């Protein structure tokens, strides 16, 4: 996986397209299992986190990942919680303005990271209710893995 960097409009379109009809505990387990399966097929050394609000519904750490990945998950997830958009979109918006999130957000970089890999879980009629986050690959690949899994997952739920 080596995707080209998506544009701001492409990132916004992904979020709109991936609004789900519902998201339950069972959905979190299914999405997490799908992400684990996809990561194992690719031998991706990632950690995976799925949250609904403040509650962690799913976590997995695959071979090659470390506690550092969990720290990155927390920092990327906090960007989604604060902005209601993917961590990659937030970082891309800052780069498009000729700056970086770390330099211009006025937020502590030890707490927030606008790097790809955390994506909002949005439900029709409810807005953003949680996040799904992957850490362990380059940021564009973390983001692309989450988006691909959400695309597959979205076609499987009714």
Tab-separated table of N, CA and C in Angstrom:
chain	number	residue	atom	x	y	z
A	1	UNK	N	0.847	-1.166	0.000
A	1	UNK	CA	0.000	0.000	0.000
A	1	UNK	C	0.895	1.233	0.000
A	2	UNK	N	0.762	2.063	-0.987
A	2	UNK	CA	1.524	3.306	-1.040
A	2	UNK	C	0.691	4.355	-1.765
A	3	UNK	N	-0.388	4.782	-1.141
A	3	UNK	CA	-1.302	5.709	-1.813
A	3	UNK	C	-0.691	7.092	-1.968
A	4	UNK	N	-1.135	7.784	-3.004
A	4	UNK	CA	-0.746	9.180	-3.134
A	4	UNK	C	-1.556	9.977	-2.122
A	5	UNK	N	-1.009	11.098	-1.705
A	5	UNK	CA	-1.685	11.897	-0.684
A	5	UNK	C	-3.002	12.433	-1.228
A	6	UNK	N	-4.095	12.146	-0.537
A	6	UNK	CA	-5.390	12.668	-0.985
A	6	UNK	C	-5.494	14.175	-0.737
A	7	UNK	N	-6.332	14.815	-1.527
A	7	UNK	CA	-6.577	16.245	-1.366
A	7	UNK	C	-7.570	16.479	-0.226
A	8	UNK	N	-7.681	17.733	0.180
A	8	UNK	CA	-8.649	18.079	1.220
A	8	UNK	C	-10.055	17.667	0.779
A	9	UNK	N	-10.413	17.958	-0.473
A	9	UNK	CA	-11.764	17.607	-0.928
A	9	UNK	C	-11.966	16.090	-0.962
A	10	UNK	N	-10.932	15.341	-1.295
A	10	UNK	CA	-11.054	13.870	-1.277
A	10	UNK	C	-11.216	13.354	0.152
A	11	UNK	N	-10.497	13.936	1.086
A	11	UNK	CA	-10.612	13.526	2.486
A	11	UNK	C	-12.000	13.853	3.045
A	12	UNK	N	-12.529	15.015	2.698
A	12	UNK	CA	-13.884	15.378	3.133
A	12	UNK	C	-14.899	14.419	2.532
A	13	UNK	N	-14.736	14.084	1.249
A	13	UNK	CA	-15.655	13.156	0.580
A	13	UNK	C	-15.626	11.785	1.244
A	14	UNK	N	-14.453	11.336	1.668
A	14	UNK	CA	-14.363	10.043	2.371
A	14	UNK	C	-15.218	10.071	3.630
A	15	UNK	N	-15.113	11.133	4.396
A	15	UNK	CA	-15.864	11.213	5.645
A	15	UNK	C	-17.370	11.246	5.388
A	16	UNK	N	-17.786	11.968	4.386
A	16	UNK	CA	-19.224	12.014	4.065
A	16	UNK	C	-19.719	10.651	3.609
A	17	UNK	N	-18.935	10.004	2.759
A	17	UNK	CA	-19.316	8.701	2.202
A	17	UNK	C	-19.365	7.618	3.281
A	18	UNK	N	-18.543	7.763	4.308
A	18	UNK	CA	-18.425	6.708	5.310
A	18	UNK	C	-19.213	6.998	6.584
A	19	UNK	N	-20.280	7.780	6.473
A	19	UNK	CA	-21.222	7.934	7.579
A	19	UNK	C	-22.061	6.660	7.625
A	20	UNK	N	-22.163	6.067	8.803
A	20	UNK	CA	-22.803	4.762	8.956
A	20	UNK	C	-24.251	4.902	9.431
A	21	UNK	N	-25.092	3.897	9.140
A	21	UNK	CA	-26.475	3.954	9.615
A	21	UNK	C	-26.588	3.729	11.129
A	22	UNK	N	-25.627	3.017	11.697
A	22	UNK	CA	-25.582	2.747	13.143
A	22	UNK	C	-24.182	2.269	13.490
A	23	UNK	N	-23.873	2.220	14.781
A	23	UNK	CA	-22.587	1.676	15.219
A	23	UNK	C	-22.753	1.154	16.637
A	24	UNK	N	-22.750	-0.164	16.767
A	24	UNK	CA	-22.979	-0.834	18.046
A	24	UNK	C	-21.687	-1.476	18.554
A	25	UNK	N	-21.763	-2.081	19.727
A	25	UNK	CA	-20.633	-2.837	20.264
A	25	UNK	C	-20.258	-3.970	19.302
A	26	UNK	N	-21.261	-4.648	18.773
A	26	UNK	CA	-20.993	-5.724	17.814
A	26	UNK	C	-20.356	-5.181	16.538
A	27	UNK	N	-20.778	-3.998	16.115
A	27	UNK	CA	-20.169	-3.372	14.936
A	27	UNK	C	-18.694	-3.067	15.196
A	28	UNK	N	-18.372	-2.584	16.396
A	28	UNK	CA	-16.983	-2.288	16.740
A	28	UNK	C	-16.140	-3.557	16.673
A	29	UNK	N	-16.675	-4.644	17.183
A	29	UNK	CA	-15.956	-5.921	17.151
A	29	UNK	C	-15.763	-6.394	15.708
A	30	UNK	N	-16.789	-6.259	14.890
A	30	UNK	CA	-16.691	-6.675	13.482
A	30	UNK	C	-15.687	-5.821	12.720
A	31	UNK	N	-15.738	-4.506	12.907
A	31	UNK	CA	-14.789	-3.615	12.242
A	31	UNK	C	-13.371	-3.893	12.729
A	32	UNK	N	-13.209	-4.078	14.019
A	32	UNK	CA	-11.886	-4.386	14.562
A	32	UNK	C	-11.342	-5.693	14.009
A	33	UNK	N	-12.198	-6.709	13.940
A	33	UNK	CA	-11.775	-7.992	13.377
A	33	UNK	C	-11.376	-7.863	11.918
A	34	UNK	N	-12.118	-7.067	11.175
A	34	UNK	CA	-11.792	-6.826	9.772
A	34	UNK	C	-10.431	-6.144	9.653
A	35	UNK	N	-10.190	-5.134	10.466
A	35	UNK	CA	-8.897	-4.447	10.442
A	35	UNK	C	-7.751	-5.390	10.803
A	36	UNK	N	-7.957	-6.228	11.811
A	36	UNK	CA	-6.924	-7.206	12.193
A	36	UNK	C	-6.640	-8.144	11.031
A	37	UNK	N	-7.693	-8.650	10.405
A	37	UNK	CA	-7.524	-9.561	9.274
A	37	UNK	C	-6.765	-8.895	8.127
A	38	UNK	N	-7.154	-7.677	7.782
A	38	UNK	CA	-6.482	-6.952	6.701
A	38	UNK	C	-5.017	-6.703	7.048
A	39	UNK	N	-4.747	-6.297	8.281
A	39	UNK	CA	-3.371	-6.013	8.701
A	39	UNK	C	-2.530	-7.292	8.703
A	40	UNK	N	-3.105	-8.400	9.149
A	40	UNK	CA	-2.355	-9.668	9.144
A	40	UNK	C	-2.011	-10.091	7.719
A	41	UNK	N	-2.964	-9.953	6.798
A	41	UNK	CA	-2.700	-10.312	5.394
A	41	UNK	C	-1.524	-9.524	4.837
A	42	UNK	N	-1.356	-8.292	5.313
A	42	UNK	CA	-0.306	-7.399	4.797
A	42	UNK	C	0.938	-7.408	5.675
A	43	UNK	N	0.919	-8.222	6.720
A	43	UNK	CA	2.029	-8.259	7.684
A	43	UNK	C	2.322	-6.865	8.219
A	44	UNK	N	1.267	-6.117	8.480
A	44	UNK	CA	1.391	-4.735	8.960
A	44	UNK	C	1.570	-4.724	10.481
A	45	UNK	N	2.636	-4.113	10.962
A	45	UNK	CA	2.922	-4.078	12.401
A	45	UNK	C	2.153	-2.945	13.089
A	46	UNK	N	0.844	-3.100	13.197
A	46	UNK	CA	0.006	-2.009	13.684
A	46	UNK	C	-0.691	-2.333	14.995
A	47	UNK	N	-1.099	-1.272	15.645
A	47	UNK	CA	-2.036	-1.348	16.763
A	47	UNK	C	-3.330	-0.701	16.271
A	48	UNK	N	-4.457	-1.206	16.774
A	48	UNK	CA	-5.785	-0.777	16.320
A	48	UNK	C	-6.621	-0.426	17.540
A	49	UNK	N	-7.370	0.664	17.445
A	49	UNK	CA	-8.195	1.137	18.557
A	49	UNK	C	-9.534	1.617	17.997
A	50	UNK	N	-10.619	1.194	18.622
A	50	UNK	CA	-11.949	1.681	18.243
A	50	UNK	C	-12.646	2.168	19.505
A	51	UNK	N	-13.170	3.377	19.432
A	51	UNK	CA	-13.832	4.001	20.581
A	51	UNK	C	-15.216	4.489	20.213
A	52	UNK	N	-16.077	4.463	21.188
A	52	UNK	CA	-17.381	5.133	21.121
A	52	UNK	C	-17.381	6.088	22.294
A	53	UNK	N	-17.295	7.391	21.997
A	53	UNK	CA	-17.107	8.358	23.078
A	53	UNK	C	-15.800	8.046	23.772
A	54	UNK	N	-15.813	8.043	25.094
A	54	UNK	CA	-14.602	7.784	25.871
A	54	UNK	C	-14.338	6.292	26.073
A	55	UNK	N	-15.279	5.442	25.671
A	55	UNK	CA	-15.136	4.007	25.932
A	55	UNK	C	-14.394	3.294	24.809
A	56	UNK	N	-13.340	2.580	25.180
A	56	UNK	CA	-12.624	1.750	24.218
A	56	UNK	C	-13.430	0.464	24.018
A	57	UNK	N	-13.859	0.240	22.756
A	57	UNK	CA	-14.644	-0.949	22.436
A	57	UNK	C	-13.799	-2.056	21.839
A	58	UNK	N	-12.637	-1.698	21.279
A	58	UNK	CA	-11.788	-2.697	20.634
A	58	UNK	C	-10.350	-2.203	20.651
A	59	UNK	N	-9.434	-3.123	20.929
A	59	UNK	CA	-8.007	-2.830	20.818
A	59	UNK	C	-7.288	-4.113	20.422
A	60	UNK	N	-6.341	-3.966	19.521
A	60	UNK	CA	-5.480	-5.087	19.145
A	60	UNK	C	-4.103	-4.548	18.826
A	61	UNK	N	-3.094	-5.328	19.172
A	61	UNK	CA	-1.709	-4.988	18.841
A	61	UNK	C	-1.125	-6.197	18.119
A	62	UNK	N	-0.681	-5.968	16.899
A	62	UNK	CA	-0.146	-7.050	16.082
A	62	UNK	C	1.375	-7.104	16.193
A	63	UNK	N	1.959	-8.241	15.832
A	63	UNK	CA	3.415	-8.371	15.930
A	63	UNK	C	4.134	-7.235	15.193
A	64	UNK	N	5.139	-6.696	15.878
A	64	UNK	CA	5.901	-5.584	15.327
A	64	UNK	C	5.455	-4.238	15.853
A	65	UNK	N	4.250	-4.183	16.436
A	65	UNK	CA	3.794	-2.927	17.039
A	65	UNK	C	4.395	-2.820	18.437
A	66	UNK	N	4.259	-1.625	19.032
A	66	UNK	CA	4.821	-1.406	20.366
A	66	UNK	C	3.945	-0.435	21.147
A	67	UNK	N	4.347	-0.190	22.364
A	67	UNK	CA	3.626	0.785	23.196
A	67	UNK	C	3.662	2.172	22.566
A	68	UNK	N	4.682	2.469	21.771
A	68	UNK	CA	4.723	3.753	21.068
A	68	UNK	C	3.504	3.912	20.160
A	69	UNK	N	3.068	2.812	19.532
A	69	UNK	CA	1.890	2.895	18.669
A	69	UNK	C	0.648	3.262	19.471
A	70	UNK	N	0.541	2.762	20.690
A	70	UNK	CA	-0.597	3.125	21.539
A	70	UNK	C	-0.555	4.614	21.888
A	71	UNK	N	0.637	5.150	22.110
A	71	UNK	CA	0.765	6.582	22.390
A	71	UNK	C	0.365	7.401	21.162
A	72	UNK	N	0.772	6.960	19.965
A	72	UNK	CA	0.362	7.646	18.737
A	72	UNK	C	-1.143	7.559	18.556
A	73	UNK	N	-1.728	6.411	18.853
A	73	UNK	CA	-3.187	6.258	18.764
A	73	UNK	C	-3.866	7.311	19.630
A	74	UNK	N	-3.426	7.441	20.872
A	74	UNK	CA	-4.050	8.413	21.776
A	74	UNK	C	-3.965	9.825	21.217
A	75	UNK	N	-2.810	10.198	20.706
A	75	UNK	CA	-2.610	11.564	20.200
A	75	UNK	C	-3.424	11.819	18.933
A	76	UNK	N	-3.465	10.844	18.020
A	76	UNK	CA	-4.253	11.018	16.790
A	76	UNK	C	-5.745	11.029	17.111
A	77	UNK	N	-6.177	10.152	18.007
A	77	UNK	CA	-7.592	10.082	18.394
A	77	UNK	C	-8.060	11.398	19.015
A	78	UNK	N	-7.206	12.032	19.791
A	78	UNK	CA	-7.581	13.299	20.427
A	78	UNK	C	-7.822	14.395	19.393
A	79	UNK	N	-7.138	14.331	18.252
A	79	UNK	CA	-7.390	15.280	17.165
A	79	UNK	C	-8.794	15.056	16.615
A	80	UNK	N	-9.173	13.803	16.403
A	80	UNK	CA	-10.526	13.492	15.914
A	80	UNK	C	-11.563	13.972	16.925
A	81	UNK	N	-11.325	13.712	18.200
A	81	UNK	CA	-12.275	14.134	19.233
A	81	UNK	C	-12.432	15.653	19.267
A	82	UNK	N	-11.341	16.375	19.063
A	82	UNK	CA	-11.384	17.839	19.144
A	82	UNK	C	-11.979	18.476	17.895
A	83	UNK	N	-11.614	17.964	16.710
A	83	UNK	CA	-12.007	18.589	15.451
A	83	UNK	C	-13.196	17.912	14.765
A	84	UNK	N	-13.505	16.675	15.135
A	84	UNK	CA	-14.609	15.957	14.486
A	84	UNK	C	-14.300	15.551	13.067
A	85	UNK	N	-13.015	15.520	12.712
A	85	UNK	CA	-12.564	15.146	11.373
A	85	UNK	C	-11.372	14.205	11.517
A	86	UNK	N	-11.022	13.529	10.428
A	86	UNK	CA	-9.888	12.618	10.491
A	86	UNK	C	-8.609	13.382	10.833
A	87	UNK	N	-7.729	12.696	11.528
A	87	UNK	CA	-6.457	13.308	11.894
A	87	UNK	C	-5.661	13.688	10.648
A	88	UNK	N	-5.800	12.912	9.583
A	88	UNK	CA	-5.091	13.211	8.332
A	88	UNK	C	-5.649	14.477	7.678
A	89	UNK	N	-6.967	14.640	7.695
A	89	UNK	CA	-7.583	15.836	7.135
A	89	UNK	C	-7.135	17.084	7.905
A	90	UNK	N	-7.121	16.996	9.218
A	90	UNK	CA	-6.712	18.147	10.031
A	90	UNK	C	-5.272	18.528	9.703
A	91	UNK	N	-4.375	17.559	9.663
A	91	UNK	CA	-2.983	17.847	9.321
A	91	UNK	C	-2.838	18.388	7.914
A	92	UNK	N	-3.613	17.848	6.977
A	92	UNK	CA	-3.561	18.297	5.584
A	92	UNK	C	-4.032	19.743	5.464
A	93	UNK	N	-5.055	20.117	6.222
A	93	UNK	CA	-5.526	21.514	6.206
A	93	UNK	C	-4.410	22.471	6.642
A	94	UNK	N	-3.664	22.111	7.677
A	94	UNK	CA	-2.571	22.971	8.137
A	94	UNK	C	-1.472	23.046	7.082
A	95	UNK	N	-1.112	21.903	6.481
A	95	UNK	CA	-0.070	21.896	5.450
A	95	UNK	C	-0.493	22.732	4.242
A	96	UNK	N	-1.786	22.710	3.909
A	96	UNK	CA	-2.286	23.491	2.774
A	96	UNK	C	-2.142	24.996	3.030
A	97	UNK	N	-2.078	25.385	4.291
A	97	UNK	CA	-1.896	26.796	4.649
A	97	UNK	C	-0.413	27.158	4.766
A	98	UNK	N	0.465	26.200	4.430
A	98	UNK	CA	1.894	26.473	4.468
A	98	UNK	C	2.511	26.377	5.849
A	99	UNK	N	1.854	25.661	6.745
A	99	UNK	CA	2.361	25.518	8.108
A	99	UNK	C	2.184	24.057	8.539
A	100	UNK	N	2.368	23.803	9.810
A	100	UNK	CA	2.117	22.468	10.345
A	100	UNK	C	1.187	22.575	11.539
A	101	UNK	N	0.567	21.481	11.852
A	101	UNK	CA	-0.301	21.403	13.023
A	101	UNK	C	0.498	21.744	14.282
A	102	UNK	N	1.691	21.144	14.409
A	102	UNK	CA	2.506	21.381	15.601
A	102	UNK	C	2.860	22.852	15.760
A	103	UNK	N	3.160	23.526	14.646
A	103	UNK	CA	3.567	24.936	14.716
A	103	UNK	C	2.400	25.894	14.923
A	104	UNK	N	1.219	25.563	14.417
A	104	UNK	CA	0.144	26.555	14.368
A	104	UNK	C	-1.133	26.228	15.132
A	105	UNK	N	-1.286	25.029	15.634
A	105	UNK	CA	-2.560	24.677	16.286
A	105	UNK	C	-2.679	25.243	17.694
A	106	UNK	N	-1.559	25.575	18.297
A	106	UNK	CA	-1.506	26.043	19.683
A	106	UNK	C	-1.893	24.941	20.667
A	107	UNK	N	-1.820	23.679	20.198
A	107	UNK	CA	-2.099	22.529	21.063
A	107	UNK	C	-0.797	21.791	21.349
A	108	UNK	N	-0.736	21.147	22.478
A	108	UNK	CA	0.460	20.431	22.916
A	108	UNK	C	0.716	19.215	22.015
A	109	UNK	N	1.851	19.165	21.312
A	109	UNK	CA	2.138	18.026	20.434
A	109	UNK	C	2.366	16.721	21.195
A	110	UNK	N	2.540	16.797	22.504
A	110	UNK	CA	2.627	15.570	23.301
A	110	UNK	C	1.238	14.993	23.584
A	111	UNK	N	0.201	15.774	23.293
A	111	UNK	CA	-1.183	15.352	23.520
A	111	UNK	C	-1.939	15.141	22.212
A	112	UNK	N	-1.615	15.904	21.176
A	112	UNK	CA	-2.329	15.872	19.896
A	112	UNK	C	-1.361	15.627	18.742
A	113	UNK	N	-1.772	14.775	17.798
A	113	UNK	CA	-0.969	14.523	16.595
A	113	UNK	C	-1.888	14.465	15.386
A	114	UNK	N	-1.728	15.435	14.494
A	114	UNK	CA	-2.546	15.466	13.271
A	114	UNK	C	-1.829	14.688	12.167
A	115	UNK	N	-1.610	13.422	12.432
A	115	UNK	CA	-0.995	12.495	11.479
A	115	UNK	C	-2.059	11.480	11.083
A	116	UNK	N	-1.979	10.970	9.877
A	116	UNK	CA	-2.994	10.048	9.377
A	116	UNK	C	-3.124	8.790	10.204
A	117	UNK	N	-4.367	8.306	10.305
A	117	UNK	CA	-4.615	7.037	10.972
A	117	UNK	C	-5.812	7.015	11.894
A	118	UNK	N	-6.345	8.170	12.262
A	118	UNK	CA	-7.543	8.185	13.096
A	118	UNK	C	-8.682	8.798	12.290
A	119	UNK	N	-9.803	8.114	12.282
A	119	UNK	CA	-10.937	8.489	11.439
A	119	UNK	C	-12.191	8.540	12.299
A	120	UNK	N	-13.018	9.567	12.111
A	120	UNK	CA	-14.240	9.654	12.920
A	120	UNK	C	-15.249	8.570	12.541
A	121	UNK	N	-15.895	8.024	13.535
A	121	UNK	CA	-17.044	7.151	13.293
A	121	UNK	C	-18.264	8.051	13.404
A	122	UNK	N	-18.893	8.276	12.268
A	122	UNK	CA	-20.076	9.135	12.208
A	122	UNK	C	-21.294	8.280	11.905
A	123	UNK	N	-22.390	8.584	12.589
A	123	UNK	CA	-23.644	7.848	12.423
A	123	UNK	C	-24.707	8.831	11.937
A	124	UNK	N	-25.472	8.387	10.953
A	124	UNK	CA	-26.551	9.218	10.396
A	124	UNK	C	-27.450	9.729	11.517
A	125	UNK	N	-27.668	11.026	11.545
A	125	UNK	CA	-28.545	11.633	12.539
A	125	UNK	C	-27.907	11.874	13.887
A	126	UNK	N	-26.698	11.348	14.112
A	126	UNK	CA	-26.045	11.517	15.413
A	126	UNK	C	-24.713	12.238	15.312
A	127	UNK	N	-24.137	12.309	14.128
A	127	UNK	CA	-22.828	12.929	13.972
A	127	UNK	C	-21.705	12.008	14.403
A	128	UNK	N	-20.580	12.592	14.775
A	128	UNK	CA	-19.407	11.816	15.172
A	128	UNK	C	-19.635	11.262	16.573
A	129	UNK	N	-19.571	9.935	16.688
A	129	UNK	CA	-19.815	9.285	17.980
A	129	UNK	C	-18.582	8.550	18.504
A	130	UNK	N	-17.527	8.499	17.690
A	130	UNK	CA	-16.330	7.786	18.115
A	130	UNK	C	-15.242	7.875	17.076
A	131	UNK	N	-14.291	6.949	17.177
A	131	UNK	CA	-13.161	6.956	16.251
A	131	UNK	C	-12.620	5.549	16.069
A	132	UNK	N	-11.980	5.354	14.929
A	132	UNK	CA	-11.214	4.143	14.657
A	132	UNK	C	-9.820	4.605	14.280
A	133	UNK	N	-8.808	4.021	14.930
A	133	UNK	CA	-7.440	4.501	14.760
A	133	UNK	C	-6.486	3.335	14.539
A	134	UNK	N	-5.547	3.546	13.619
A	134	UNK	CA	-4.477	2.591	13.344
A	134	UNK	C	-3.160	3.340	13.458
A	135	UNK	N	-2.146	2.679	14.028
A	135	UNK	CA	-0.812	3.248	14.107
A	135	UNK	C	0.215	2.158	13.884
A	136	UNK	N	1.228	2.486	13.083
A	136	UNK	CA	2.338	1.568	12.860
A	136	UNK	C	2.925	1.653	11.471
A	137	UNK	N	2.193	2.273	10.555
A	137	UNK	CA	2.635	2.444	9.172
A	137	UNK	C	2.889	3.933	8.931
A	138	UNK	N	3.449	4.296	7.782
A	138	UNK	CA	3.494	5.721	7.443
A	138	UNK	C	2.074	6.293	7.463
A	139	UNK	N	1.938	7.574	7.780
A	139	UNK	CA	0.618	8.144	8.045
A	139	UNK	C	-0.380	7.958	6.906
A	140	UNK	N	0.050	8.089	5.661
A	140	UNK	CA	-0.870	7.905	4.533
A	140	UNK	C	-1.373	6.469	4.486
A	141	UNK	N	-0.516	5.522	4.834
A	141	UNK	CA	-0.904	4.106	4.831
A	141	UNK	C	-1.820	3.768	6.003
A	142	UNK	N	-1.547	4.346	7.186
A	142	UNK	CA	-2.462	4.166	8.328
A	142	UNK	C	-3.858	4.641	7.932
A	143	UNK	N	-3.927	5.832	7.351
A	143	UNK	CA	-5.213	6.411	6.942
A	143	UNK	C	-5.893	5.520	5.897
A	144	UNK	N	-5.142	5.117	4.883
A	144	UNK	CA	-5.713	4.311	3.800
A	144	UNK	C	-6.239	2.966	4.313
A	145	UNK	N	-5.552	2.362	5.280
A	145	UNK	CA	-6.011	1.090	5.844
A	145	UNK	C	-7.349	1.274	6.556
A	146	UNK	N	-7.470	2.326	7.341
A	146	UNK	CA	-8.727	2.596	8.048
A	146	UNK	C	-9.853	2.855	7.048
A	147	UNK	N	-9.595	3.669	6.040
A	147	UNK	CA	-10.628	3.991	5.050
A	147	UNK	C	-11.058	2.732	4.295
A	148	UNK	N	-10.103	1.911	3.872
A	148	UNK	CA	-10.453	0.679	3.164
A	148	UNK	C	-11.296	-0.241	4.035
A	149	UNK	N	-10.934	-0.361	5.298
A	149	UNK	CA	-11.717	-1.208	6.206
A	149	UNK	C	-13.122	-0.643	6.402
A	150	UNK	N	-13.233	0.662	6.588
A	150	UNK	CA	-14.561	1.269	6.743
A	150	UNK	C	-15.407	1.107	5.484
A	151	UNK	N	-14.783	1.213	4.320
A	151	UNK	CA	-15.523	1.013	3.067
A	151	UNK	C	-16.073	-0.414	2.991
A	152	UNK	N	-15.245	-1.392	3.323
A	152	UNK	CA	-15.703	-2.789	3.320
A	152	UNK	C	-16.791	-3.002	4.365
A	153	UNK	N	-16.549	-2.459	5.557
A	153	UNK	CA	-17.495	-2.619	6.654
A	153	UNK	C	-18.849	-1.976	6.318
A	154	UNK	N	-18.810	-0.793	5.751
A	154	UNK	CA	-20.055	-0.061	5.443
A	154	UNK	C	-20.950	-0.837	4.476
A	155	UNK	N	-20.357	-1.614	3.584
A	155	UNK	CA	-21.167	-2.399	2.645
A	155	UNK	C	-21.760	-3.634	3.305
A	156	UNK	N	-21.265	-3.984	4.488
A	156	UNK	CA	-21.736	-5.212	5.136
A	156	UNK	C	-22.822	-4.988	6.187
A	157	UNK	N	-23.045	-3.722	6.591
A	157	UNK	CA	-24.043	-3.478	7.640
A	157	UNK	C	-25.342	-2.955	7.035
A	158	UNK	N	-26.406	-3.279	7.709
A	158	UNK	CA	-27.739	-2.854	7.250
A	158	UNK	C	-28.386	-2.029	8.341
